[in-house]
mmCIF file with all atom_site columns, C-alpha atoms in Angstrom:
data_model
loop_
_atom_site.group_PDB
_atom_site.id
_atom_site.type_symbol
_atom_site.label_atom_id
_atom_site.label_alt_id
_atom_site.label_comp_id
_atom_site.label_asym_id
_atom_site.label_entity_id
_atom_site.label_seq_id
_atom_site.pdbx_PDB_ins_code
_atom_site.Cartn_x
_atom_site.Cartn_y
_atom_site.Cartn_z
_atom_site.occupancy
_atom_site.B_iso_or_equiv
_atom_site.pdbx_formal_charge
_atom_site.auth_seq_id
_atom_site.auth_comp_id
_atom_site.auth_asym_id
_atom_site.auth_atom_id
_atom_site.pdbx_PDB_model_num
ATOM 1   C CA . UNK K 1 1   ? 0.101  -0.365 -0.086  1.00 45.00 ? 1   UNK K CA 1
ATOM 2   C CA . UNK K 1 2   ? 2.904  2.662  1.012   1.00 55.00 ? 2   UNK K CA 1
ATOM 3   C CA . UNK K 1 3   ? 4.592  2.281  -2.446  1.00 71.00 ? 3   UNK K CA 1
ATOM 4   C CA . UNK K 1 4   ? 1.251  2.451  -4.165  1.00 88.00 ? 4   UNK K CA 1
ATOM 5   C CA . UNK K 1 5   ? 0.154  5.766  -2.324  1.00 90.00 ? 5   UNK K CA 1
ATOM 6   C CA . UNK K 1 6   ? 3.756  7.161  -3.165  1.00 91.00 ? 6   UNK K CA 1
ATOM 7   C CA . UNK K 1 7   ? 3.335  6.710  -6.857  1.00 91.00 ? 7   UNK K CA 1
ATOM 8   C CA . UNK K 1 8   ? -0.163 7.655  -6.422  1.00 94.00 ? 8   UNK K CA 1
ATOM 9   C CA . UNK K 1 9   ? 1.401  10.908 -5.286  1.00 95.00 ? 9   UNK K CA 1
ATOM 10  C CA . UNK K 1 10  ? 4.246  10.779 -7.689  1.00 93.00 ? 10  UNK K CA 1
ATOM 11  C CA . UNK K 1 11  ? 1.739  10.557 -10.569 1.00 93.00 ? 11  UNK K CA 1
ATOM 12  C CA . UNK K 1 12  ? -0.672 13.400 -9.284  1.00 95.00 ? 12  UNK K CA 1
ATOM 13  C CA . UNK K 1 13  ? 2.564  15.600 -9.589  1.00 94.00 ? 13  UNK K CA 1
ATOM 14  C CA . UNK K 1 14  ? 3.419  14.374 -13.081 1.00 91.00 ? 14  UNK K CA 1
ATOM 15  C CA . UNK K 1 15  ? 0.108  15.204 -14.412 1.00 93.00 ? 15  UNK K CA 1
ATOM 16  C CA . UNK K 1 16  ? -0.047 18.742 -12.406 1.00 94.00 ? 16  UNK K CA 1
ATOM 17  C CA . UNK K 1 17  ? 3.244  19.318 -13.688 1.00 91.00 ? 17  UNK K CA 1
ATOM 18  C CA . UNK K 1 18  ? 1.920  18.739 -17.171 1.00 91.00 ? 18  UNK K CA 1
ATOM 19  C CA . UNK K 1 19  ? -0.656 21.288 -16.467 1.00 92.00 ? 19  UNK K CA 1
ATOM 20  C CA . UNK K 1 20  ? 0.826  23.996 -14.422 1.00 90.00 ? 20  UNK K CA 1
ATOM 21  C CA . UNK K 1 21  ? 4.636  24.990 -13.262 1.00 89.00 ? 21  UNK K CA 1
ATOM 22  C CA . UNK K 1 22  ? 5.634  23.230 -9.796  1.00 87.00 ? 22  UNK K CA 1
ATOM 23  C CA . UNK K 1 23  ? 5.729  26.799 -7.465  1.00 88.00 ? 23  UNK K CA 1
ATOM 24  C CA . UNK K 1 24  ? 1.728  26.706 -8.440  1.00 91.00 ? 24  UNK K CA 1
ATOM 25  C CA . UNK K 1 25  ? 0.915  23.089 -7.143  1.00 94.00 ? 25  UNK K CA 1
ATOM 26  C CA . UNK K 1 26  ? 0.242  22.411 -3.570  1.00 94.00 ? 26  UNK K CA 1
ATOM 27  C CA . UNK K 1 27  ? 0.333  19.631 -1.162  1.00 96.00 ? 27  UNK K CA 1
ATOM 28  C CA . UNK K 1 28  ? -3.618 20.125 -0.814  1.00 96.00 ? 28  UNK K CA 1
ATOM 29  C CA . UNK K 1 29  ? -3.619 20.140 -4.676  1.00 96.00 ? 29  UNK K CA 1
ATOM 30  C CA . UNK K 1 30  ? -1.738 16.386 -4.481  1.00 95.00 ? 30  UNK K CA 1
ATOM 31  C CA . UNK K 1 31  ? -3.787 15.040 -1.552  1.00 95.00 ? 31  UNK K CA 1
ATOM 32  C CA . UNK K 1 32  ? -6.962 16.011 -3.408  1.00 95.00 ? 32  UNK K CA 1
ATOM 33  C CA . UNK K 1 33  ? -5.895 14.685 -6.709  1.00 94.00 ? 33  UNK K CA 1
ATOM 34  C CA . UNK K 1 34  ? -5.410 11.210 -4.653  1.00 92.00 ? 34  UNK K CA 1
ATOM 35  C CA . UNK K 1 35  ? -7.832 11.265 -2.182  1.00 92.00 ? 35  UNK K CA 1
ATOM 36  C CA . UNK K 1 36  ? -5.659 10.673 0.779   1.00 94.00 ? 36  UNK K CA 1
ATOM 37  C CA . UNK K 1 37  ? -4.771 13.275 3.616   1.00 92.00 ? 37  UNK K CA 1
ATOM 38  C CA . UNK K 1 38  ? -2.177 15.741 4.196   1.00 94.00 ? 38  UNK K CA 1
ATOM 39  C CA . UNK K 1 39  ? -0.380 13.400 6.837   1.00 95.00 ? 39  UNK K CA 1
ATOM 40  C CA . UNK K 1 40  ? -0.534 10.772 4.308   1.00 93.00 ? 40  UNK K CA 1
ATOM 41  C CA . UNK K 1 41  ? 1.755  12.873 2.004   1.00 95.00 ? 41  UNK K CA 1
ATOM 42  C CA . UNK K 1 42  ? 3.957  13.821 4.953   1.00 95.00 ? 42  UNK K CA 1
ATOM 43  C CA . UNK K 1 43  ? 4.366  10.328 5.865   1.00 94.00 ? 43  UNK K CA 1
ATOM 44  C CA . UNK K 1 44  ? 5.958  9.370  2.425   1.00 93.00 ? 44  UNK K CA 1
ATOM 45  C CA . UNK K 1 45  ? 7.772  13.298 2.020   1.00 94.00 ? 45  UNK K CA 1
ATOM 46  C CA . UNK K 1 46  ? 8.303  16.234 3.625   1.00 94.00 ? 46  UNK K CA 1
ATOM 47  C CA . UNK K 1 47  ? 7.891  18.344 0.816   1.00 92.00 ? 47  UNK K CA 1
ATOM 48  C CA . UNK K 1 48  ? 7.378  18.568 -2.568  1.00 92.00 ? 48  UNK K CA 1
ATOM 49  C CA . UNK K 1 49  ? 10.738 18.714 -3.921  1.00 89.00 ? 49  UNK K CA 1
ATOM 50  C CA . UNK K 1 50  ? 11.288 15.480 -2.135  1.00 90.00 ? 50  UNK K CA 1
ATOM 51  C CA . UNK K 1 51  ? 8.674  13.979 -4.306  1.00 92.00 ? 51  UNK K CA 1
ATOM 52  C CA . UNK K 1 52  ? 10.409 15.779 -7.290  1.00 88.00 ? 52  UNK K CA 1
ATOM 53  C CA . UNK K 1 53  ? 13.554 14.065 -6.015  1.00 85.00 ? 53  UNK K CA 1
ATOM 54  C CA . UNK K 1 54  ? 11.681 10.806 -5.779  1.00 87.00 ? 54  UNK K CA 1
ATOM 55  C CA . UNK K 1 55  ? 10.149 11.224 -9.040  1.00 85.00 ? 55  UNK K CA 1
ATOM 56  C CA . UNK K 1 56  ? 13.268 12.083 -11.353 1.00 82.00 ? 56  UNK K CA 1
ATOM 57  C CA . UNK K 1 57  ? 15.070 9.825  -9.335  1.00 82.00 ? 57  UNK K CA 1
ATOM 58  C CA . UNK K 1 58  ? 12.812 6.838  -10.666 1.00 82.00 ? 58  UNK K CA 1
ATOM 59  C CA . UNK K 1 59  ? 13.129 8.255  -14.100 1.00 79.00 ? 59  UNK K CA 1
ATOM 60  C CA . UNK K 1 60  ? 16.715 8.177  -14.020 1.00 76.00 ? 60  UNK K CA 1
ATOM 61  C CA . UNK K 1 61  ? 16.662 4.456  -12.582 1.00 78.00 ? 61  UNK K CA 1
ATOM 62  C CA . UNK K 1 62  ? 14.398 3.815  -15.486 1.00 77.00 ? 62  UNK K CA 1
ATOM 63  C CA . UNK K 1 63  ? 16.619 5.426  -18.024 1.00 73.00 ? 63  UNK K CA 1
ATOM 64  C CA . UNK K 1 64  ? 19.713 2.920  -16.767 1.00 71.00 ? 64  UNK K CA 1
ATOM 65  C CA . UNK K 1 65  ? 17.940 0.007  -16.379 1.00 73.00 ? 65  UNK K CA 1
ATOM 66  C CA . UNK K 1 66  ? 16.441 0.131  -20.019 1.00 71.00 ? 66  UNK K CA 1
ATOM 67  C CA . UNK K 1 67  ? 19.779 0.831  -21.572 1.00 66.00 ? 67  UNK K CA 1
ATOM 68  C CA . UNK K 1 68  ? 22.098 -1.429 -20.404 1.00 62.00 ? 68  UNK K CA 1
ATOM 69  C CA . UNK K 1 69  ? 23.996 -2.192 -24.097 1.00 67.00 ? 69  UNK K CA 1
ATOM 70  C CA . UNK K 1 70  ? 24.457 1.338  -25.483 1.00 66.00 ? 70  UNK K CA 1
ATOM 71  C CA . UNK K 1 71  ? 26.962 0.942  -28.300 1.00 68.00 ? 71  UNK K CA 1
ATOM 72  C CA . UNK K 1 72  ? 27.525 4.750  -29.463 1.00 70.00 ? 72  UNK K CA 1
ATOM 73  C CA . UNK K 1 73  ? 27.816 8.293  -27.781 1.00 65.00 ? 73  UNK K CA 1
ATOM 74  C CA . UNK K 1 74  ? 24.788 9.730  -29.989 1.00 71.00 ? 74  UNK K CA 1
ATOM 75  C CA . UNK K 1 75  ? 22.677 6.537  -28.553 1.00 74.00 ? 75  UNK K CA 1
ATOM 76  C CA . UNK K 1 76  ? 23.667 7.930  -25.221 1.00 67.00 ? 76  UNK K CA 1
ATOM 77  C CA . UNK K 1 77  ? 22.128 11.038 -25.811 1.00 69.00 ? 77  UNK K CA 1
ATOM 78  C CA . UNK K 1 78  ? 19.329 9.714  -27.816 1.00 74.00 ? 78  UNK K CA 1
ATOM 79  C CA . UNK K 1 79  ? 18.215 7.716  -25.096 1.00 74.00 ? 79  UNK K CA 1
ATOM 80  C CA . UNK K 1 80  ? 18.190 11.123 -22.660 1.00 69.00 ? 80  UNK K CA 1
ATOM 81  C CA . UNK K 1 81  ? 16.661 12.901 -25.322 1.00 73.00 ? 81  UNK K CA 1
ATOM 82  C CA . UNK K 1 82  ? 13.468 10.249 -25.764 1.00 78.00 ? 82  UNK K CA 1
ATOM 83  C CA . UNK K 1 83  ? 12.812 10.216 -22.138 1.00 77.00 ? 83  UNK K CA 1
ATOM 84  C CA . UNK K 1 84  ? 12.706 14.508 -22.139 1.00 77.00 ? 84  UNK K CA 1
ATOM 85  C CA . UNK K 1 85  ? 10.663 14.530 -24.984 1.00 81.00 ? 85  UNK K CA 1
ATOM 86  C CA . UNK K 1 86  ? 8.655  11.742 -23.503 1.00 83.00 ? 86  UNK K CA 1
ATOM 87  C CA . UNK K 1 87  ? 7.944  13.754 -20.358 1.00 82.00 ? 87  UNK K CA 1
ATOM 88  C CA . UNK K 1 88  ? 8.481  17.246 -21.584 1.00 85.00 ? 88  UNK K CA 1
ATOM 89  C CA . UNK K 1 89  ? 6.275  19.292 -19.802 1.00 88.00 ? 89  UNK K CA 1
ATOM 90  C CA . UNK K 1 90  ? 7.099  17.655 -16.335 1.00 86.00 ? 90  UNK K CA 1
ATOM 91  C CA . UNK K 1 91  ? 10.945 17.984 -17.026 1.00 84.00 ? 91  UNK K CA 1
ATOM 92  C CA . UNK K 1 92  ? 10.505 21.316 -18.200 1.00 88.00 ? 92  UNK K CA 1
ATOM 93  C CA . UNK K 1 93  ? 8.404  22.599 -15.368 1.00 88.00 ? 93  UNK K CA 1
ATOM 94  C CA . UNK K 1 94  ? 11.265 20.882 -12.992 1.00 87.00 ? 94  UNK K CA 1
ATOM 95  C CA . UNK K 1 95  ? 14.234 22.223 -14.826 1.00 87.00 ? 95  UNK K CA 1
ATOM 96  C CA . UNK K 1 96  ? 12.313 25.984 -15.107 1.00 89.00 ? 96  UNK K CA 1
ATOM 97  C CA . UNK K 1 97  ? 11.888 25.889 -11.249 1.00 88.00 ? 97  UNK K CA 1
ATOM 98  C CA . UNK K 1 98  ? 14.066 26.364 -7.847  1.00 86.00 ? 98  UNK K CA 1
ATOM 99  C CA . UNK K 1 99  ? 14.254 22.001 -7.990  1.00 81.00 ? 99  UNK K CA 1
ATOM 100 C CA . UNK K 1 100 ? 16.425 22.351 -11.256 1.00 87.00 ? 100 UNK K CA 1
ATOM 101 C CA . UNK K 1 101 ? 19.639 21.219 -9.420  1.00 88.00 ? 101 UNK K CA 1
ATOM 102 C CA . UNK K 1 102 ? 17.666 17.940 -8.553  1.00 83.00 ? 102 UNK K CA 1
ATOM 103 C CA . UNK K 1 103 ? 17.086 17.157 -12.357 1.00 83.00 ? 103 UNK K CA 1
ATOM 104 C CA . UNK K 1 104 ? 20.771 18.198 -12.938 1.00 89.00 ? 104 UNK K CA 1
ATOM 105 C CA . UNK K 1 105 ? 22.532 15.708 -10.424 1.00 88.00 ? 105 UNK K CA 1
ATOM 106 C CA . UNK K 1 106 ? 20.089 12.847 -11.480 1.00 82.00 ? 106 UNK K CA 1
ATOM 107 C CA . UNK K 1 107 ? 20.855 13.858 -15.550 1.00 84.00 ? 107 UNK K CA 1
ATOM 108 C CA . UNK K 1 108 ? 24.415 13.495 -14.884 1.00 89.00 ? 108 UNK K CA 1
ATOM 109 C CA . UNK K 1 109 ? 23.884 10.028 -12.699 1.00 85.00 ? 109 UNK K CA 1
ATOM 110 C CA . UNK K 1 110 ? 22.156 8.782  -16.090 1.00 81.00 ? 110 UNK K CA 1
ATOM 111 C CA . UNK K 1 111 ? 24.624 10.277 -18.209 1.00 83.00 ? 111 UNK K CA 1
ATOM 112 C CA . UNK K 1 112 ? 27.293 8.897  -16.230 1.00 86.00 ? 112 UNK K CA 1
ATOM 113 C CA . UNK K 1 113 ? 25.571 5.448  -16.313 1.00 82.00 ? 113 UNK K CA 1
ATOM 114 C CA . UNK K 1 114 ? 24.900 5.170  -19.675 1.00 78.00 ? 114 UNK K CA 1
ATOM 115 C CA . UNK K 1 115 ? 28.331 6.530  -21.292 1.00 81.00 ? 115 UNK K CA 1
ATOM 116 C CA . UNK K 1 116 ? 29.940 3.667  -18.842 1.00 82.00 ? 116 UNK K CA 1
ATOM 117 C CA . UNK K 1 117 ? 27.870 1.112  -20.622 1.00 78.00 ? 117 UNK K CA 1
ATOM 118 C CA . UNK K 1 118 ? 29.012 2.791  -23.717 1.00 77.00 ? 118 UNK K CA 1
ATOM 119 C CA . UNK K 1 119 ? 32.857 2.824  -22.313 1.00 79.00 ? 119 UNK K CA 1
ATOM 120 C CA . UNK K 1 120 ? 32.426 -0.968 -21.731 1.00 79.00 ? 120 UNK K CA 1
ATOM 121 C CA . UNK K 1 121 ? 31.046 -1.503 -25.069 1.00 75.00 ? 121 UNK K CA 1
ATOM 122 C CA . UNK K 1 122 ? 33.749 -0.097 -27.203 1.00 73.00 ? 122 UNK K CA 1
ATOM 123 C CA . UNK K 1 123 ? 36.424 -1.173 -25.188 1.00 74.00 ? 123 UNK K CA 1
ATOM 124 C CA . UNK K 1 124 ? 35.277 -4.315 -23.250 1.00 73.00 ? 124 UNK K CA 1
ATOM 125 C CA . UNK K 1 125 ? 38.034 -5.997 -21.573 1.00 70.00 ? 125 UNK K CA 1
ATOM 126 C CA . UNK K 1 126 ? 41.156 -4.891 -23.835 1.00 68.00 ? 126 UNK K CA 1
ATOM 127 C CA . UNK K 1 127 ? 43.922 -3.506 -21.987 1.00 68.00 ? 127 UNK K CA 1
ATOM 128 C CA . UNK K 1 128 ? 43.021 -0.226 -21.217 1.00 73.00 ? 128 UNK K CA 1
ATOM 129 C CA . UNK K 1 129 ? 43.965 1.656  -17.757 1.00 79.00 ? 129 UNK K CA 1
ATOM 130 C CA . UNK K 1 130 ? 41.568 2.974  -15.236 1.00 82.00 ? 130 UNK K CA 1
ATOM 131 C CA . UNK K 1 131 ? 42.931 6.291  -15.784 1.00 87.00 ? 131 UNK K CA 1
ATOM 132 C CA . UNK K 1 132 ? 42.439 6.605  -19.460 1.00 84.00 ? 132 UNK K CA 1
ATOM 133 C CA . UNK K 1 133 ? 38.829 4.845  -18.841 1.00 84.00 ? 133 UNK K CA 1
ATOM 134 C CA . UNK K 1 134 ? 37.856 7.425  -16.162 1.00 88.00 ? 134 UNK K CA 1
ATOM 135 C CA . UNK K 1 135 ? 38.734 10.522 -18.662 1.00 89.00 ? 135 UNK K CA 1
ATOM 136 C CA . UNK K 1 136 ? 36.883 8.964  -21.019 1.00 85.00 ? 136 UNK K CA 1
ATOM 137 C CA . UNK K 1 137 ? 33.870 8.329  -18.793 1.00 87.00 ? 137 UNK K CA 1
ATOM 138 C CA . UNK K 1 138 ? 34.144 12.066 -17.683 1.00 92.00 ? 138 UNK K CA 1
ATOM 139 C CA . UNK K 1 139 ? 34.399 13.712 -21.097 1.00 89.00 ? 139 UNK K CA 1
ATOM 140 C CA . UNK K 1 140 ? 31.432 11.498 -22.815 1.00 85.00 ? 140 UNK K CA 1
ATOM 141 C CA . UNK K 1 141 ? 29.071 12.140 -19.628 1.00 89.00 ? 141 UNK K CA 1
ATOM 142 C CA . UNK K 1 142 ? 29.919 15.558 -19.909 1.00 92.00 ? 142 UNK K CA 1
ATOM 143 C CA . UNK K 1 143 ? 29.615 15.713 -23.301 1.00 86.00 ? 143 UNK K CA 1
ATOM 144 C CA . UNK K 1 144 ? 26.086 13.795 -23.077 1.00 83.00 ? 144 UNK K CA 1
ATOM 145 C CA . UNK K 1 145 ? 25.354 16.317 -19.858 1.00 88.00 ? 145 UNK K CA 1
ATOM 146 C CA . UNK K 1 146 ? 26.079 19.372 -21.817 1.00 91.00 ? 146 UNK K CA 1
ATOM 147 C CA . UNK K 1 147 ? 23.625 18.241 -25.277 1.00 86.00 ? 147 UNK K CA 1
ATOM 148 C CA . UNK K 1 148 ? 20.997 17.794 -23.094 1.00 85.00 ? 148 UNK K CA 1
ATOM 149 C CA . UNK K 1 149 ? 21.490 20.871 -20.889 1.00 91.00 ? 149 UNK K CA 1
ATOM 150 C CA . UNK K 1 150 ? 21.557 23.213 -24.001 1.00 92.00 ? 150 UNK K CA 1
ATOM 151 C CA . UNK K 1 151 ? 18.590 21.717 -25.691 1.00 89.00 ? 151 UNK K CA 1
ATOM 152 C CA . UNK K 1 152 ? 16.340 22.201 -22.581 1.00 88.00 ? 152 UNK K CA 1
ATOM 153 C CA . UNK K 1 153 ? 17.816 25.599 -22.242 1.00 92.00 ? 153 UNK K CA 1
ATOM 154 C CA . UNK K 1 154 ? 16.287 26.152 -25.923 1.00 92.00 ? 154 UNK K CA 1
ATOM 155 C CA . UNK K 1 155 ? 13.140 24.751 -24.694 1.00 89.00 ? 155 UNK K CA 1
ATOM 156 C CA . UNK K 1 156 ? 13.621 21.619 -26.682 1.00 87.00 ? 156 UNK K CA 1
ATOM 157 C CA . UNK K 1 157 ? 12.959 23.502 -29.819 1.00 90.00 ? 157 UNK K CA 1
ATOM 158 C CA . UNK K 1 158 ? 15.331 22.005 -31.953 1.00 88.00 ? 158 UNK K CA 1
ATOM 159 C CA . UNK K 1 159 ? 15.773 18.237 -33.585 1.00 84.00 ? 159 UNK K CA 1
ATOM 160 C CA . UNK K 1 160 ? 18.254 17.194 -30.930 1.00 82.00 ? 160 UNK K CA 1
ATOM 161 C CA . UNK K 1 161 ? 18.342 13.474 -33.009 1.00 77.00 ? 161 UNK K CA 1
ATOM 162 C CA . UNK K 1 162 ? 19.369 15.429 -36.359 1.00 80.00 ? 162 UNK K CA 1
ATOM 163 C CA . UNK K 1 163 ? 21.515 17.395 -35.144 1.00 83.00 ? 163 UNK K CA 1
ATOM 164 C CA . UNK K 1 164 ? 23.456 13.852 -33.157 1.00 78.00 ? 164 UNK K CA 1
ATOM 165 C CA . UNK K 1 165 ? 22.888 12.130 -36.770 1.00 75.00 ? 165 UNK K CA 1
ATOM 166 C CA . UNK K 1 166 ? 25.233 14.724 -38.565 1.00 84.00 ? 166 UNK K CA 1
ATOM 167 C CA . UNK K 1 167 ? 27.295 15.530 -35.292 1.00 82.00 ? 167 UNK K CA 1
ATOM 168 C CA . UNK K 1 168 ? 28.173 11.521 -35.685 1.00 76.00 ? 168 UNK K CA 1
ATOM 169 C CA . UNK K 1 169 ? 28.742 11.900 -38.984 1.00 79.00 ? 169 UNK K CA 1
ATOM 170 C CA . UNK K 1 170 ? 31.381 14.882 -38.910 1.00 85.00 ? 170 UNK K CA 1
ATOM 171 C CA . UNK K 1 171 ? 32.925 12.411 -35.869 1.00 80.00 ? 171 UNK K CA 1
ATOM 172 C CA . UNK K 1 172 ? 32.981 9.127  -37.836 1.00 79.00 ? 172 UNK K CA 1
ATOM 173 C CA . UNK K 1 173 ? 36.180 7.332  -36.837 1.00 79.00 ? 173 UNK K CA 1
ATOM 174 C CA . UNK K 1 174 ? 36.678 9.215  -33.403 1.00 78.00 ? 174 UNK K CA 1
ATOM 175 C CA . UNK K 1 175 ? 35.880 6.524  -31.266 1.00 70.00 ? 175 UNK K CA 1
ATOM 176 C CA . UNK K 1 176 ? 37.943 3.893  -32.689 1.00 72.00 ? 176 UNK K CA 1
ATOM 177 C CA . UNK K 1 177 ? 40.688 6.557  -32.971 1.00 80.00 ? 177 UNK K CA 1
ATOM 178 C CA . UNK K 1 178 ? 40.552 6.986  -29.302 1.00 76.00 ? 178 UNK K CA 1
ATOM 179 C CA . UNK K 1 179 ? 40.316 3.379  -28.573 1.00 72.00 ? 179 UNK K CA 1
ATOM 180 C CA . UNK K 1 180 ? 43.556 2.783  -30.755 1.00 76.00 ? 180 UNK K CA 1
ATOM 181 C CA . UNK K 1 181 ? 45.466 5.598  -28.907 1.00 80.00 ? 181 UNK K CA 1
ATOM 182 C CA . UNK K 1 182 ? 44.207 4.288  -25.579 1.00 79.00 ? 182 UNK K CA 1
ATOM 183 C CA . UNK K 1 183 ? 45.579 0.601  -26.069 1.00 74.00 ? 183 UNK K CA 1
ATOM 184 C CA . UNK K 1 184 ? 48.555 1.979  -27.385 1.00 67.00 ? 184 UNK K CA 1
ATOM 185 C CA . UNK K 1 185 ? 49.349 3.613  -24.622 1.00 63.00 ? 185 UNK K CA 1
#
């Protein structure tokens, strides 16, 4: 029952975030939507920002669980963009609120996890030292994060997929060259 109540509160907040900004949503709105009392809300969460963190954490877990074998950087960014598009109003209302840091923290975690899978796919068990792997994970994680944040800063107004396809064409062979250089040194 407890997890279903938490889920109902999360769903109510997502529903409301599709309609209005987070600063216009109250605990009263959420409990009325769910048919529970205020004490029930406060049993599960200290505040609406705690509920926001729970929602963003769940979305991040879903991204990580559903993308265990990423084969390219563009696929990493595509995954984040797809989830963002599916939850556009919700994420934009969180992103444009005082809770932006929660979104950014979890976006970075998702980027890191997906990029680690990508690096593992590229290098596998090759003889690449942990220092080089660490550098590549940080670089690609920040690349993915930056691309998605820039896109969100532009209200998701441009076709990120189209730009990524072009970028991939321009960078063709880059990952293989990096892998070759890491194996050599």
